[in-house]
Amino acid sequence: MLISWNWISDFVDLSGIDPEAAAERLTMAGLEVAGITKLCPDELSRVISAQITALKPHPEADKLSLCQVTDGQEEFTIVCGASNMKAGDFVALAPLKTRLPNGMTIKKAKIRGVVSIGMLCSTAEMGLEDESAGIMILPENSPLGKPVIDLLGLQDTILEFEITPNRGDCLSVIGVARELAAIYKRKFSLPEISLQETESKSSDLASITVSDPDLCPRYVGRVVQDVVLGESPLWLKARLKAAGVRPISNVVDVSNYVMFETGQPLHAFDLDLLADARIDVRRAGGDKKFVTLDEEERSIDPDTLMICDGKEPVAIAGIMGGLNSEINAATKNVLIESAFFQPASIRRSARIVNLGTEASYRFERGVDSEATDRAADRAAELLQELARGKVAAGAIDISPQPRQMPEILFRPAKANALLGLDLDLNAIKDILARLEIRIVKEVEDSLVVIPPAWRFDLEREVDLIEEVARLFGYDRVPVTAAVLTAPEVLDVPEVVALNQVRETVLTCGYSEAVNYSFIDPQAVTKLNFASESRFFNFVKLKNPISSEMAVMRTSLLPGLLNNLNDNLRVNVKNVRLFEVGRTFYDVAGEKQPSEELFISAVACGQRYREHFSSPDNGVDFFDLKGVLEELAATLRLELEFVASDYYPCLIPGRAAMIKLGGRNVGSVGQLHYQVAQAYDLDQEVFVFELFLTPLLEISAGISVTYHGLARFPAVYRDLAFLVDSSITAVTLLDYMRNQHKLLIAVEVFDLFQGDTLPEGKKSLAFRLTFQDMNKTLTDKKVNAIIAKMISGIESTFQGEVR
């Protein structure tokens, strides 16, 4: 938003205040000034006021004139091609060596035999307008030899603001002027409006009805008759251009001017084009199409608030007027609209019709509901002055539901405690008064206050505390070191167990990821889950940030796979990530979703860091299975891995279902190539997802028992069996573990399959550990146990010892 420094000075005394210093103060107070520029370039200060003392035709050219011009000290002969001047006119003179905004440098020139010293400028040549019909004629009796931009008030500084969404009150000259007045402790004042009203009454010339007062709590209309359309004066054009708006005509320009000045958007209707000279503010209902001023046909829904006449809609409320009631060359009578529309309604309508305007931008953030009548009066005053309009007596002010500002309890002691200040009550009262926050009563050590109607952002005590900090000065708030204390939740059993889970996976070489709980539903579709599975019981967001964050996650894998993709894109090939977090599922008939705690991990690349001593092996299924076994050991649990009923996003034969006490608690395996391709992953990827809640619940109920160290040595034996390929290692492990109490451990240390073995066979090698806590085991005892075990495997599994 662009605002003129001179325009601000209409409402607050800025004498002695440097614009750049003010910009710094405003920025520190929360109104960021992104840039400062001058309205007119410095070169224009060389263009001075002068008077034509004599005028005669050029002797050698019919369309040129010879002008004798004086700047009060010297006289110049200037050849001019314009025809809109006469002797005695005051004009803008560019002396020799003046460089104009269009790049032209004024030089002495001989034109058709006559030497011309200087140039009489038009507003276009000075960069003040896009085009002009002749040279600039200055007001009569202008002092001679003075910079023209000073005489016309164009020596101005433009501040560019970036206003935050909560400060809609500062989207105007008056709003910024209020802020400066509060910051510099100067008086803010609104000039008195002077209207010469006719005997005709606005209420006799037009009628206004508000059929939907919930969306339009206040609507003010004023009638101005017999306006004369024409160009706006240069000062008004300059201010509009400084605000970034193209001047159109005096009537339209007045609406824009008042909006930028007050922050209150206005609309001017051609009263004679309104059926029955009537306005009805209502929802669109059955009206489905509407043509706006930009000649675009727009679709509207039944709940869009419309401004209608006695026959049809004539404007989309708070956004844009219609082509059927626009101001045109034949306009004589004008109805000025100044209203307060509910911000949420305008925000919704603007999104539906896909149209954003300066008006909707302000209405969406909230305008001052108590200033709608003043804005209408200000517009009527300017139309009276600039378009020779006759202002009808009184305004039509429909306010069926006046907006009530909240009473807020404010505790100065809390403000001081929160800010680390020691302001006394009078200092705080002074800040509130400068912000026009009214104190209605004092209760012990507290104040009950009512914010002004233009401050939509002041709703709670903490908002007022922020205002105290802003006006006191953020840079003056003392800096104190934060006091850190240990979290009190560390002793909660679930927290302790989760920390152990995290530490276990971290020690396995994984890094923890933290992702949003919102995902794209398509990310779940890519994982090939059945459409009727729990993974599609989405909890949908009513107002998502984007389509890629439209639902709550039902799995942690989409986030981790996206993290993996991000790493691979920047050439990080060896990746190990895990995440602990909650998933969310919609439950039919329940208001709240189901929340479940999971841990998931992804891994790809080489098992070891690249080194001459490290084997060149990639991660595989058993790496992730090992992580899960470590995790289970930490929780004093034992997981079972079954080669069935695993996630459909995994490759058959390289995946397993994870079970705990017969219950399915997750899956582990290699990501299917099609799924990897859907996520743009060009490497083999291994994943697991584990339901943590039952693990933590069971682990919490397991008591820890301690045994003394064994005093007698263990005995180790290696056995290898030739078995059918269909028999899994875990089946043999479970069998051997249950054969004898002296067998305290058994592990698989080799798997062999090849052409040297019979077809359909494989070799599994196991390392067995025997130990007696009370005595030394003999070979005879161990051999007897092994012989029985071999016999059992041969008969049960048709295995053959190697």
Coordinates of N, CA and C in Angstrom, one line a residue, residues 526-641:
K526 N -1.1 -43.9 -3.6 CA 0.1 -44.4 -4.2 C 0.6 -45.6 -3.5
L527 N 0.2 -45.9 -2.3 CA 0.7 -47.0 -1.5 C -0.1 -48.3 -1.7
N528 N -1.0 -48.3 -2.6 CA -1.8 -49.5 -3.1 C -2.6 -50.1 -2.0
F529 N -3.0 -49.3 -1.0 CA -3.9 -49.9 0.1 C -5.3 -50.0 -0.5
A530 N -6.0 -51.0 0.0 CA -7.4 -51.3 -0.5 C -8.3 -50.1 -0.1
S531 N -9.2 -49.7 -1.0 CA -10.0 -48.5 -0.8 C -10.9 -48.6 0.4
E532 N -11.2 -49.9 0.8 CA -12.0 -50.1 2.0 C -11.2 -50.2 3.3
S533 N -9.9 -50.1 3.2 CA -9.1 -50.2 4.4 C -9.1 -48.9 5.3
R534 N -8.6 -49.1 6.5 CA -8.6 -47.9 7.4 C -7.8 -46.7 6.9
F535 N -6.9 -47.0 6.0 CA -6.0 -45.9 5.5 C -6.8 -44.9 4.7
F536 N -8.0 -45.2 4.3 CA -8.8 -44.3 3.6 C -10.0 -43.7 4.4
N537 N -9.9 -43.9 5.7 CA -10.9 -43.3 6.6 C -10.4 -41.9 7.0
F538 N -10.3 -41.0 6.0 CA -9.6 -39.7 6.2 C -10.4 -38.8 7.2
V539 N -9.7 -38.1 8.0 CA -10.3 -36.9 8.7 C -10.0 -35.7 7.8
K540 N -11.0 -35.1 7.1 CA -10.8 -34.1 6.1 C -10.8 -32.7 6.8
L541 N -9.9 -31.8 6.4 CA -9.9 -30.5 6.9 C -10.9 -29.6 6.2
K542 N -11.6 -28.7 6.9 CA -12.6 -27.9 6.3 C -12.0 -26.8 5.5
N543 N -10.8 -26.3 6.0 CA -10.2 -25.1 5.3 C -8.7 -25.4 5.1
P544 N -8.3 -26.4 4.3 CA -6.9 -26.8 4.2 C -6.0 -25.7 3.6
I545 N -4.7 -25.7 4.0 CA -3.8 -24.8 3.5 C -3.6 -24.9 2.0
S546 N -3.6 -26.2 1.5 CA -3.5 -26.5 0.1 C -4.1 -27.9 -0.1
S547 N -4.3 -28.3 -1.4 CA -4.8 -29.6 -1.7 C -3.8 -30.7 -1.3
E548 N -2.5 -30.4 -1.1 CA -1.5 -31.3 -0.7 C -1.5 -31.5 0.8
M549 N -2.4 -30.8 1.6 CA -2.5 -30.9 3.0 C -4.0 -30.9 3.4
A550 N -4.7 -31.7 2.7 CA -6.2 -31.7 2.8 C -6.8 -32.6 3.8
V551 N -6.0 -33.7 4.2 CA -6.5 -34.6 5.2 C -5.5 -34.9 6.3
M552 N -5.9 -35.5 7.4 CA -5.0 -35.9 8.4 C -4.4 -37.2 8.0
R553 N -3.1 -37.4 8.4 CA -2.5 -38.6 7.9 C -3.0 -39.9 8.5
T554 N -3.1 -41.0 7.8 CA -3.5 -42.3 8.3 C -2.2 -43.2 8.3
S555 N -1.1 -42.7 7.8 CA 0.1 -43.5 7.9 C 1.3 -42.5 7.9
L556 N 2.4 -42.9 8.5 CA 3.6 -42.0 8.5 C 4.4 -42.2 7.3
L557 N 4.2 -43.3 6.5 CA 5.0 -43.5 5.4 C 5.0 -42.5 4.3
P558 N 3.9 -41.9 3.9 CA 3.9 -40.8 2.9 C 4.9 -39.7 3.2
G559 N 4.9 -39.2 4.4 CA 5.8 -38.1 4.8 C 7.3 -38.6 4.7
L560 N 7.6 -39.8 5.2 CA 9.0 -40.2 5.1 C 9.4 -40.5 3.7
L561 N 8.5 -41.0 2.8 CA 8.9 -41.2 1.4 C 9.1 -39.9 0.7
N562 N 8.4 -38.9 1.1 CA 8.7 -37.6 0.5 C 10.0 -37.0 1.0
N563 N 10.3 -37.2 2.3 CA 11.6 -36.8 2.8 C 12.7 -37.5 2.1
L564 N 12.5 -38.8 1.8 CA 13.5 -39.6 1.1 C 13.7 -39.1 -0.3
N565 N 12.6 -38.7 -1.0 CA 12.7 -38.1 -2.3 C 13.5 -36.8 -2.3
D566 N 13.2 -36.0 -1.3 CA 14.0 -34.7 -1.1 C 15.5 -34.9 -1.0
N567 N 15.9 -36.0 -0.3 CA 17.3 -36.3 -0.1 C 17.9 -36.8 -1.4
L568 N 17.2 -37.7 -2.1 CA 17.7 -38.3 -3.3 C 17.9 -37.2 -4.4
R569 N 17.0 -36.2 -4.4 CA 17.1 -35.2 -5.4 C 18.3 -34.3 -5.3
V570 N 18.9 -34.2 -4.1 CA 20.1 -33.5 -3.8 C 21.3 -34.4 -3.7
N571 N 21.1 -35.6 -4.2 CA 22.2 -36.6 -4.4 C 22.7 -37.1 -3.0
V572 N 21.8 -37.2 -2.0 CA 22.1 -37.9 -0.8 C 21.6 -39.3 -1.0
K573 N 22.4 -40.2 -1.2 CA 22.0 -41.6 -1.6 C 21.8 -42.5 -0.5
N574 N 22.5 -42.4 0.6 CA 22.5 -43.3 1.8 C 21.6 -42.6 2.8
V575 N 20.4 -43.1 3.0 CA 19.4 -42.4 3.8 C 18.8 -43.4 4.8
R576 N 18.7 -43.0 6.1 CA 18.0 -43.7 7.1 C 17.2 -42.8 7.9
L577 N 15.9 -42.8 7.8 CA 15.0 -41.9 8.5 C 13.9 -42.7 9.3
F578 N 13.5 -42.1 10.4 CA 12.4 -42.7 11.2 C 11.6 -41.5 11.7
E579 N 10.3 -41.8 12.0 CA 9.4 -40.8 12.6 C 8.5 -41.5 13.6
V580 N 8.3 -40.9 14.8 CA 7.4 -41.3 15.8 C 6.2 -40.3 15.8
G581 N 5.0 -40.7 15.6 CA 3.9 -39.8 15.5 C 2.6 -40.4 15.5
R582 N 1.6 -39.6 15.5 CA 0.2 -40.1 15.6 C -0.5 -40.1 14.2
T583 N -1.3 -41.1 14.0 CA -2.1 -41.2 12.8 C -3.6 -41.0 13.2
F584 N -4.4 -40.6 12.3 CA -5.8 -40.2 12.6 C -6.8 -40.9 11.6
Y585 N -7.8 -41.4 12.2 CA -8.8 -42.1 11.4 C -10.2 -41.7 11.8
D586 N -11.0 -41.4 10.8 CA -12.4 -41.0 11.0 C -13.2 -42.3 11.5
V587 N -14.0 -42.1 12.5 CA -14.8 -43.2 13.1 C -16.3 -42.8 12.9
A588 N -17.0 -43.7 12.2 CA -18.4 -43.4 11.9 C -19.2 -43.3 13.2
G589 N -20.0 -42.2 13.3 CA -20.8 -42.0 14.4 C -20.1 -41.3 15.6
E590 N -18.8 -41.0 15.5 CA -18.1 -40.4 16.5 C -17.7 -39.0 16.1
K591 N -17.7 -38.0 17.1 CA -17.3 -36.7 16.8 C -15.8 -36.5 16.7
Q592 N -15.1 -37.3 17.5 CA -13.6 -37.2 17.5 C -13.0 -38.3 16.7
P593 N -11.9 -38.1 16.0 CA -11.2 -39.2 15.3 C -10.5 -40.1 16.2
S594 N -10.1 -41.3 15.7 CA -9.3 -42.2 16.5 C -7.8 -41.7 16.2
E595 N -7.0 -41.7 17.3 CA -5.6 -41.3 17.2 C -4.7 -42.5 17.6
E596 N -3.8 -42.9 16.8 CA -2.9 -44.1 17.1 C -1.5 -43.7 17.0
L597 N -0.6 -44.2 17.9 CA 0.8 -43.9 17.9 C 1.6 -44.9 17.1
F598 N 2.4 -44.5 16.1 CA 3.1 -45.4 15.3 C 4.6 -44.9 15.2
I599 N 5.5 -45.9 14.8 CA 6.8 -45.5 14.4 C 7.0 -46.1 13.0
S600 N 7.6 -45.3 12.1 CA 7.9 -45.8 10.8 C 9.3 -45.4 10.4
A601 N 9.9 -46.2 9.5 CA 11.3 -45.9 9.1 C 11.4 -46.2 7.6
V602 N 12.4 -45.6 7.0 CA 12.7 -45.8 5.6 C 14.3 -45.9 5.5
A603 N 14.8 -46.7 4.6 CA 16.2 -46.8 4.5 C 16.5 -47.2 3.0
C604 N 17.6 -46.7 2.5 CA 18.1 -47.0 1.2 C 19.6 -46.7 1.1
G605 N 20.2 -47.2 0.1 CA 21.7 -47.0 -0.1 C 22.5 -48.1 0.5
Q606 N 23.8 -47.7 0.8 CA 24.8 -48.7 1.3 C 24.6 -48.9 2.8
R607 N 24.9 -50.2 3.2 CA 24.8 -50.5 4.6 C 25.9 -49.7 5.4
Y608 N 27.1 -49.6 4.8 CA 28.2 -48.9 5.5 C 28.6 -47.7 4.8
R609 N 29.2 -46.8 5.4 CA 29.8 -45.7 4.8 C 31.0 -46.1 3.8
E610 N 31.1 -45.4 2.7 CA 32.1 -45.8 1.8 C 33.5 -45.8 2.4
H611 N 34.2 -46.9 2.3 CA 35.6 -47.0 2.9 C 36.2 -48.3 2.3
F612 N 37.6 -48.2 2.1 CA 38.2 -49.3 1.5 C 38.1 -50.6 2.3
S613 N 37.8 -50.5 3.6 CA 37.7 -51.7 4.4 C 36.3 -52.2 4.6
S614 N 35.3 -51.5 4.0 CA 33.9 -51.8 4.2 C 33.4 -52.6 3.0
P615 N 32.7 -53.6 3.2 CA 32.1 -54.4 2.0 C 31.1 -53.5 1.3
D616 N 30.9 -53.7 0.0 CA 30.0 -52.9 -0.8 C 28.6 -53.5 -0.8
N617 N 28.0 -53.5 0.3 CA 26.6 -54.1 0.4 C 25.6 -53.1 0.7
G618 N 24.4 -53.2 0.0 CA 23.3 -52.3 0.3 C 22.4 -52.8 1.4
V619 N 21.7 -51.9 2.0 CA 20.7 -52.3 3.1 C 19.7 -53.2 2.5
D620 N 19.2 -54.1 3.4 CA 18.1 -55.1 2.9 C 17.1 -55.3 4.0
F621 N 16.3 -56.2 3.8 CA 15.2 -56.6 4.7 C 15.7 -56.8 6.1
F622 N 16.8 -57.5 6.2 CA 17.3 -57.9 7.5 C 17.9 -56.7 8.3
D623 N 18.3 -55.7 7.6 CA 18.7 -54.5 8.4 C 17.6 -53.9 9.2
L624 N 16.4 -53.7 8.5 CA 15.2 -53.2 9.2 C 14.7 -54.1 10.2
K625 N 14.7 -55.5 9.9 CA 14.3 -56.5 10.9 C 15.2 -56.4 12.1
G626 N 16.5 -56.2 11.9 CA 17.4 -56.0 13.1 C 17.0 -54.8 13.9
V627 N 16.7 -53.7 13.3 CA 16.2 -52.5 14.1 C 15.0 -52.8 14.9
L628 N 14.1 -53.5 14.3 CA 12.8 -53.9 15.0 C 13.1 -54.8 16.2
E629 N 14.1 -55.8 16.0 CA 14.4 -56.7 17.1 C 15.1 -55.9 18.2
E630 N 16.0 -54.9 17.9 CA 16.6 -54.1 18.9 C 15.6 -53.3 19.7
L631 N 14.6 -52.8 18.9 CA 13.5 -52.0 19.6 C 12.7 -52.9 20.5
A632 N 12.4 -54.1 20.0 CA 11.6 -55.0 20.9 C 12.4 -55.4 22.1
A633 N 13.7 -55.6 22.0 CA 14.6 -55.9 23.1 C 14.6 -54.8 24.2
T634 N 14.6 -53.6 23.7 CA 14.6 -52.4 24.6 C 13.3 -52.4 25.4
L635 N 12.2 -52.8 24.8 CA 10.9 -52.8 25.5 C 10.7 -54.2 26.2
R636 N 11.7 -55.1 26.2 CA 11.6 -56.4 26.8 C 10.4 -57.2 26.2
L637 N 10.3 -57.1 24.9 CA 9.3 -57.9 24.1 C 9.9 -58.7 23.1
E638 N 9.2 -59.6 22.5 CA 9.6 -60.4 21.4 C 8.6 -60.3 20.2
L639 N 9.1 -59.9 19.1 CA 8.2 -59.8 17.9 C 8.4 -61.0 17.0
E640 N 7.3 -61.3 16.3 CA 7.3 -62.4 15.4 C 7.1 -61.9 14.0
F641 N 7.8 -62.5 13.0 CA 7.7 -62.0 11.6 C 7.2 -63.1 10.8

